[in-house]
Amino acid sequence: MFFYKKQIYYINILMLLRVIGYLLVIEALFMLIPCLIALIYHEKSLIDFIICAGATGLSGGGMMMLRPRSKDMGKREAILLTGLTWVILSLFGMVPFLLTGTHMSITDAFFETMSGFTTTGASVLNTLDGVPKSILVWRCVVQWIGGLGIILFTLAVVPMLNYSGGMQLFNAEVTGITHDKLRPRVSFTAKSLWAVYIVLTAILIVLLSFSKMGFFDAFCYGLSTMSTGGFSTSDMSIAQWDSLYIKIVMCIFMFLGGVNFALIFNTLTGRSGNPFKNTAFKCYIWIILICYAVFVINLLFQGVHRNWQFFTIDPLFQTISILSSTGITEPDFKEWGSVSIVLLLLMMLMGACAGSTSGGAKIDRFVVLFKFLKNESYKMMHPSTVTTVTINGKGTQSSVVNKTLAFLFLYGVVICVGGLILSLMGLPLSDSFFCALSAISNTGLGTEVTGISENYAMIPDCAKWLLAAIMLIGRLEIFTILIIFTPTFWKK
Amino acid sequence: MKIIIAGAGEVGTHLAKMLSNEDQDIILIDNDQSRLDVIDSNYNLMTWNASTSSISSMRDVGVSNADLYIAVTPYETRNITSCAIAKRLGARKTVARIDNSEFILPDNKAILKNVGVDFLIYPENIAAQEIAVALNHNWARYWGELHNGRLLLIGVKLHGDSILINCKLKDLPVKTHDFHVAAIKRNNETIIPNGNDELLRDDIVYFITTPEHIQEVRDLCGKKKRIVKKALIVGGSPIARRFARLYGEDFHIKIIDNIRENCEYMATLLPNCEIVYGDALDIEVLRENNIYQYDAFLALTDSSETNILSCLTAKEFGVPKTIADVENLQFLSQAENLNIGTTINKKLCASSHIFKILLDADESNSKFLALADAEVAEIQVKPKAKITKAPVKDLKLPVGMTLAALVRGNDIQLVGGNTHIQEGDYVVVFCLSGTIHKIEKWFN
């Protein structure tokens, strides 16, 4: 006896909307955090946040009520859903910025929210003084949700997605060349990753709240640091405290935010003995050490003197902050000279390990690229040699190399095209490419027009929409978004 | 349950997909990454690229806390070795696929048990047994026995001469409720019927009944009892050889094969059977071998296409019962529509067998037979359950389920409208996939 399931061949839109409904309800729950803050600090924005949470929750709840005929979701649905989710969640997430007293335009609010969800951390707010605390905390919460991925969170908590359709979603959202499954069921994998994330964030918040900053700032910085986003709570950023303790703690956790969470989980649970056998992790550490050394030498030659921290902890903080795509900068970074800027560009491009909350093209891919280049140049001399790229002591298939090369090529294309269009929109040449790189790598820095670590307020509106799109492309690792715009995707 | 499947061949892959849809934790091991890639990105399970007999990779994958280890590579010895290792490393139960009939003899089972293999799967053997069941009950499409044969699940395709056609279920000429229509399969869709559903021509109807009432069901379906004595087999595949070996006494068997060496080998192996060298797709060959005289035609070559086509030819010659081995899953549904009688699939046989082993081991699971979009469950009625409140006809039971039979003590009876279910009964329930939780509420 053998029965076939009826298959639905075109896009299962009801199911898509239903899953998005779940996601919106989850977002509404997260909106309760700023409500609480507003309540504690007696801010007027409380009403606005309650309205937002209610509206989001109700629309989500309404969509959850849909009863699709089939629960099947294929690759097409998964890709579309992932793209749509990030856009729709940003649209709902931007409402608080519109309602409360920050006087943002729709463009600015969308840019700010997308910048948050993608953990870019680029801001259009001229000054953070006078911005309600509830808005500040909402920006950080948005980054924290986006850090590991809202869909991953949904996979962990919605049992309905614990089947092969969920697997597709996992593949579409999680970063990296290959996707490590920690356990056989996708919901367990998602739960394990989120458990690591939550525990690390909690530890960070506790550690920070022992410092000079109060609990509110510790909470915000905890969320935005662990997600390697980098929104801050004041114009002075962390410079206002000038505390060695805060810098060291944040260094450690930005570093952890750049490590593959699967690796952290496996190490903590003792499933894979030595993390230093992981190629990408090893490279990550080496790159940090080398960049740090270059910064220190550069600073010594520059002859800018201030105090001992200026040569020790500051360059390290800067290195990890950029490499992990957090993008919190030292106030006097502009004085560090042009070598630093070049190094900065390279580090932004590189990013940290795949499977972390960081952005960039990911170290894993560069490892594959460089090993491949090494093999190819060796083959120039010894043509009959057979080589493979070895990662974590195992040979990989040539398809992995192909995927990596295709990805890196597209990454370059997006930066070039993005930079080109931005310059057409009237940004200075160097700025336009820098902004494109900064957006795709989810770092969130801008030079000159904006001034490093200053905000994006003065760039034209159309450029903001473009940058928001580039951020999303960078966060979902290009293919997930770009493929939606190809004709083959929509072919029946 | 944590289940590790070694070998991503056809059986392994099919089993992995099936079990992953059953919410089990599945890890699939194979040393060929390309086989794993497709299934890894599409199914909710984990794949592991390693040799199935590598001790270190078995440790990595966590065999020590696996509930079930299933070795289904094509190589018997490798399967046994890997089961032995898995057992030593701490797997609770192990299953190995074998292709040697000696191992399944009761005397020899203990030897394998000592080595560390708990269950054996011999797909050819299961397929041969299934063929024999199909020949003995040749009027039915599907024949399943529950509770050691005291309850039967029979699938019958309704042809023009059945009086059931265009009958509503509530008008069925049933006085005593001797059978129960549990499911209807119509155009690849499964219906769990209620009283207002009609039976149509070409439906496959699944009846639940007891052995005493088989004849009544058969008569209603307009089928005749036919005793199969002579069977013509095309293709000397392992299933054919196993079948001839097991049932050479019961049937008069002739095997046609188009490879001479194969024929010679079978002639020495199977002295009871007639072996013919020839191409079975050639009508002349069939005619020479008096195909008209045979009661059954079994197409068991390695090619599914050949099997389907030669069965159609045999039907034209007027052979009453044809059975085709269709290994290609895509063809299976098509083949069923082609009116070629019973289809056999080794992979499905093996995986459903393993599935049964699994369900027996997992006490939390009340399901005991799973079909792709329908489920059969046996649920025990808890004290003060909602279902005991009134006779079945007065309960407002949800749609998409039917209560088929119940076991009360040693007594098995079919459930009718007036049956009053009591606590402690085991009730056999048919339902559509995914609705079982709704139904369990009624029993708790």
GROMACS .gro file of N, CA, C and O in nm, chain A residues 1-6 75 161-165 167-168 171 179 181-188 271 394 397 399, chain B residues 20 23-27 33 37 40-46 142 185 188-190 206 329 332-333 348 371-373:
model
  224
    1MET      N    1   0.085  -0.118   0.000
    1MET     CA    2   0.000   0.000   0.000
    1MET      C    3   0.089   0.123   0.000
    1MET      O    4   0.175   0.139   0.084
    2PHE      N    5   0.073   0.207  -0.098
    2PHE     CA    6   0.160   0.323  -0.107
    2PHE      C    7   0.081   0.443  -0.154
    2PHE      O    8   0.014   0.437  -0.257
    3PHE      N    9   0.080   0.548  -0.079
    3PHE     CA   10   0.002   0.666  -0.114
    3PHE      C   11   0.095   0.780  -0.149
    3PHE      O   12   0.200   0.795  -0.090
    4TYR      N   13   0.057   0.857  -0.245
    4TYR     CA   14   0.134   0.976  -0.277
    4TYR      C   15   0.066   1.099  -0.222
    4TYR      O   16  -0.054   1.112  -0.229
    5LYS      N   17   0.146   1.189  -0.171
    5LYS     CA   18   0.089   1.315  -0.126
    5LYS      C   19   0.063   1.401  -0.248
    5LYS      O   20   0.141   1.402  -0.341
    6LYS      N   21  -0.044   1.475  -0.244
    6LYS     CA   22  -0.068   1.570  -0.351
    6LYS      C   23   0.035   1.681  -0.339
    6LYS      O   24   0.057   1.734  -0.232
   75LYS      N   25   1.207   2.490  -0.162
   75LYS     CA   26   1.319   2.583  -0.160
   75LYS      C   27   1.271   2.723  -0.197
   75LYS      O   28   1.312   2.821  -0.138
  161LEU      N   29   0.742   2.435   1.240
  161LEU     CA   30   0.847   2.444   1.139
  161LEU      C   31   0.952   2.335   1.153
  161LEU      O   32   1.050   2.333   1.081
  162ASN      N   33   0.929   2.245   1.249
  162ASN     CA   34   1.030   2.143   1.273
  162ASN      C   35   1.015   2.029   1.173
  162ASN      O   36   0.988   1.916   1.207
  163TYR      N   37   1.029   2.059   1.047
  163TYR     CA   38   1.026   1.954   0.944
  163TYR      C   39   1.108   2.005   0.828
  163TYR      O   40   1.180   2.103   0.841
  164SER      N   41   1.100   1.939   0.713
  164SER     CA   42   1.197   1.972   0.610
  164SER      C   43   1.185   2.115   0.560
  164SER      O   44   1.284   2.175   0.521
  165GLY      N   45   1.064   2.174   0.564
  165GLY     CA   46   1.051   2.313   0.524
  165GLY      C   47   1.135   2.404   0.612
  165GLY      O   48   1.196   2.500   0.566
  167MET      N   49   1.407   2.321   0.757
  167MET     CA   50   1.545   2.300   0.716
  167MET      C   51   1.584   2.398   0.606
  167MET      O   52   1.692   2.455   0.606
  168GLN      N   53   1.492   2.418   0.512
  168GLN     CA   54   1.519   2.509   0.401
  168GLN      C   55   1.538   2.651   0.453
  168GLN      O   56   1.625   2.724   0.408
  171ASN      N   57   1.875   2.688   0.608
  171ASN     CA   58   1.979   2.704   0.507
  171ASN      C   59   1.978   2.843   0.446
  171ASN      O   60   2.082   2.894   0.406
  179HIS      N   61   2.638   2.451   0.621
  179HIS     CA   62   2.569   2.483   0.744
  179HIS      C   63   2.579   2.366   0.841
  179HIS      O   64   2.531   2.259   0.813
  181LYS      N   65   2.492   2.134   1.119
  181LYS     CA   66   2.378   2.097   1.202
  181LYS      C   67   2.434   2.042   1.332
  181LYS      O   68   2.522   1.959   1.331
  182LEU      N   69   2.381   2.092   1.441
  182LEU     CA   70   2.431   2.045   1.570
  182LEU      C   71   2.362   1.916   1.610
  182LEU      O   72   2.420   1.829   1.671
  183ARG      N   73   2.237   1.906   1.579
  183ARG     CA   74   2.157   1.789   1.614
  183ARG      C   75   2.072   1.755   1.492
  183ARG      O   76   2.055   1.838   1.404
  184PRO      N   77   2.016   1.634   1.490
  184PRO     CA   78   1.939   1.595   1.372
  184PRO      C   79   1.818   1.683   1.343
  184PRO      O   80   1.790   1.713   1.228
  185ARG      N   81   1.744   1.726   1.445
  185ARG     CA   82   1.624   1.804   1.418
  185ARG      C   83   1.661   1.951   1.416
  185ARG      O   84   1.734   1.999   1.501
  186VAL      N   85   1.602   2.023   1.321
  186VAL     CA   86   1.639   2.162   1.302
  186VAL      C   87   1.600   2.246   1.423
  186VAL      O   88   1.671   2.340   1.460
  187SER      N   89   1.492   2.210   1.492
  187SER     CA   90   1.452   2.293   1.606
  187SER      C   91   1.553   2.279   1.719
  187SER      O   92   1.581   2.375   1.791
  188PHE      N   93   1.610   2.161   1.735
  188PHE     CA   94   1.713   2.144   1.839
  188PHE      C   95   1.837   2.224   1.805
  188PHE      O   96   1.897   2.287   1.892
  271ARG      N   97   3.171   1.829   2.293
  271ARG     CA   98   3.151   1.735   2.182
  271ARG      C   99   3.268   1.735   2.086
  271ARG      O  100   3.299   1.635   2.026
  394LYS      N  101   4.009   1.808   0.684
  394LYS     CA  102   3.940   1.720   0.590
  394LYS      C  103   3.938   1.786   0.452
  394LYS      O  104   3.922   1.907   0.441
  397GLN      N  105   3.496   1.917  -0.110
  397GLN     CA  106   3.462   1.892  -0.250
  397GLN      C  107   3.485   2.018  -0.332
  397GLN      O  108   3.481   2.128  -0.280
  399SER      N  109   3.290   2.148  -0.529
  399SER     CA  110   3.170   2.233  -0.534
  399SER      C  111   3.176   2.341  -0.426
  399SER      O  112   3.125   2.452  -0.446
  512SER      N  113   1.223   1.076   0.945
  512SER     CA  114   1.239   1.217   0.982
  512SER      C  115   1.103   1.287   0.978
  512SER      O  116   1.078   1.378   1.056
  515ASP      N  117   0.912   1.273   1.316
  515ASP     CA  118   0.972   1.342   1.432
  515ASP      C  119   1.073   1.260   1.508
  515ASP      O  120   1.082   1.267   1.629
  516GLN      N  121   1.150   1.180   1.439
  516GLN     CA  122   1.257   1.109   1.508
  516GLN      C  123   1.389   1.181   1.479
  516GLN      O  124   1.401   1.249   1.378
  517ASP      N  125   1.485   1.165   1.568
  517ASP     CA  126   1.618   1.223   1.545
  517ASP      C  127   1.699   1.128   1.457
  517ASP      O  128   1.736   1.020   1.501
  518ILE      N  129   1.726   1.169   1.336
  518ILE     CA  130   1.791   1.079   1.242
  518ILE      C  131   1.930   1.130   1.208
  518ILE      O  132   1.949   1.247   1.176
  519ILE      N  133   2.028   1.040   1.213
  519ILE     CA  134   2.159   1.072   1.158
  519ILE      C  135   2.188   0.969   1.049
  519ILE      O  136   2.176   0.849   1.072
  525GLN      N  137   2.981   1.168  -0.011
  525GLN     CA  138   2.921   1.297   0.021
  525GLN      C  139   2.810   1.335  -0.078
  525GLN      O  140   2.708   1.392  -0.040
  529ASP      N  141   2.440   1.497   0.008
  529ASP     CA  142   2.413   1.640  -0.014
  529ASP      C  143   2.265   1.669  -0.037
  529ASP      O  144   2.209   1.759   0.024
  532ASP      N  145   2.058   1.607   0.273
  532ASP     CA  146   2.095   1.695   0.384
  532ASP      C  147   2.027   1.830   0.374
  532ASP      O  148   1.981   1.886   0.472
  533SER      N  149   2.021   1.884   0.252
  533SER     CA  150   1.965   2.018   0.242
  533SER      C  151   1.812   2.016   0.235
  533SER      O  152   1.749   2.120   0.248
  534ASN      N  153   1.753   1.900   0.215
  534ASN     CA  154   1.608   1.897   0.197
  534ASN      C  155   1.530   1.834   0.311
  534ASN      O  156   1.409   1.851   0.318
  535TYR      N  157   1.596   1.762   0.398
  535TYR     CA  158   1.521   1.693   0.504
  535TYR      C  159   1.570   1.734   0.641
  535TYR      O  160   1.685   1.774   0.658
  536ASN      N  161   1.481   1.719   0.735
  536ASN     CA  162   1.509   1.761   0.871
  536ASN      C  163   1.585   1.651   0.944
  536ASN      O  164   1.532   1.583   1.029
  537LEU      N  165   1.708   1.631   0.905
  537LEU     CA  166   1.791   1.530   0.969
  537LEU      C  167   1.936   1.571   0.953
  537LEU      O  168   1.967   1.670   0.889
  538MET      N  169   2.025   1.490   1.012
  538MET     CA  170   2.166   1.525   1.006
  538MET      C  171   2.238   1.419   0.925
  538MET      O  172   2.207   1.301   0.935
  634TYR      N  173  -0.425  -0.531  -0.141
  634TYR     CA  174  -0.341  -0.521  -0.023
  634TYR      C  175  -0.396  -0.615   0.082
  634TYR      O  176  -0.517  -0.627   0.099
  677LYS      N  177  -0.901   0.502  -0.137
  677LYS     CA  178  -0.798   0.572  -0.213
  677LYS      C  179  -0.853   0.599  -0.351
  677LYS      O  180  -0.891   0.508  -0.422
  680ASN      N  181  -0.505   0.892  -0.625
  680ASN     CA  182  -0.389   0.931  -0.544
  680ASN      C  183  -0.425   1.008  -0.417
  680ASN      O  184  -0.341   1.068  -0.354
  681GLU      N  185  -0.552   1.012  -0.384
  681GLU     CA  186  -0.589   1.086  -0.264
  681GLU      C  187  -0.652   0.987  -0.166
  681GLU      O  188  -0.725   0.897  -0.208
  682THR      N  189  -0.624   1.005  -0.039
  682THR     CA  190  -0.682   0.912   0.058
  682THR      C  191  -0.797   0.978   0.130
  682THR      O  192  -0.786   1.091   0.175
  698TYR      N  193  -1.031   0.010   0.146
  698TYR     CA  194  -0.965  -0.067   0.251
  698TYR      C  195  -1.068  -0.109   0.354
  698TYR      O  196  -1.133  -0.026   0.417
  821LEU      N  197   1.046   0.437  -0.738
  821LEU     CA  198   0.932   0.487  -0.662
  821LEU      C  199   0.842   0.579  -0.744
  821LEU      O  200   0.722   0.586  -0.721
  824LEU      N  201   0.568   0.394  -0.919
  824LEU     CA  202   0.482   0.308  -0.841
  824LEU      C  203   0.335   0.347  -0.852
  824LEU      O  204   0.249   0.264  -0.878
  825SER      N  205   0.311   0.477  -0.837
  825SER     CA  206   0.173   0.524  -0.841
  825SER      C  207   0.116   0.506  -0.982
  825SER      O  208   0.001   0.465  -1.000
  840LEU      N  209   1.038  -0.047  -0.003
  840LEU     CA  210   0.925  -0.019   0.086
  840LEU      C  211   0.904  -0.135   0.182
  840LEU      O  212   0.872  -0.115   0.298
  863LEU      N  213   0.093   0.507   0.668
  863LEU     CA  214   0.088   0.518   0.524
  863LEU      C  215   0.126   0.662   0.495
  863LEU      O  216   0.129   0.744   0.586
  864ALA      N  217   0.151   0.693   0.372
  864ALA     CA  218   0.204   0.827   0.344
  864ALA      C  219   0.112   0.939   0.390
  864ALA      O  220   0.157   1.037   0.444
  865ASP      N  221  -0.018   0.925   0.372
  865ASP     CA  222  -0.101   1.033   0.425
  865ASP      C  223  -0.218   0.983   0.509
  865ASP      O  224  -0.317   1.051   0.526
   0.00000   0.00000   0.00000
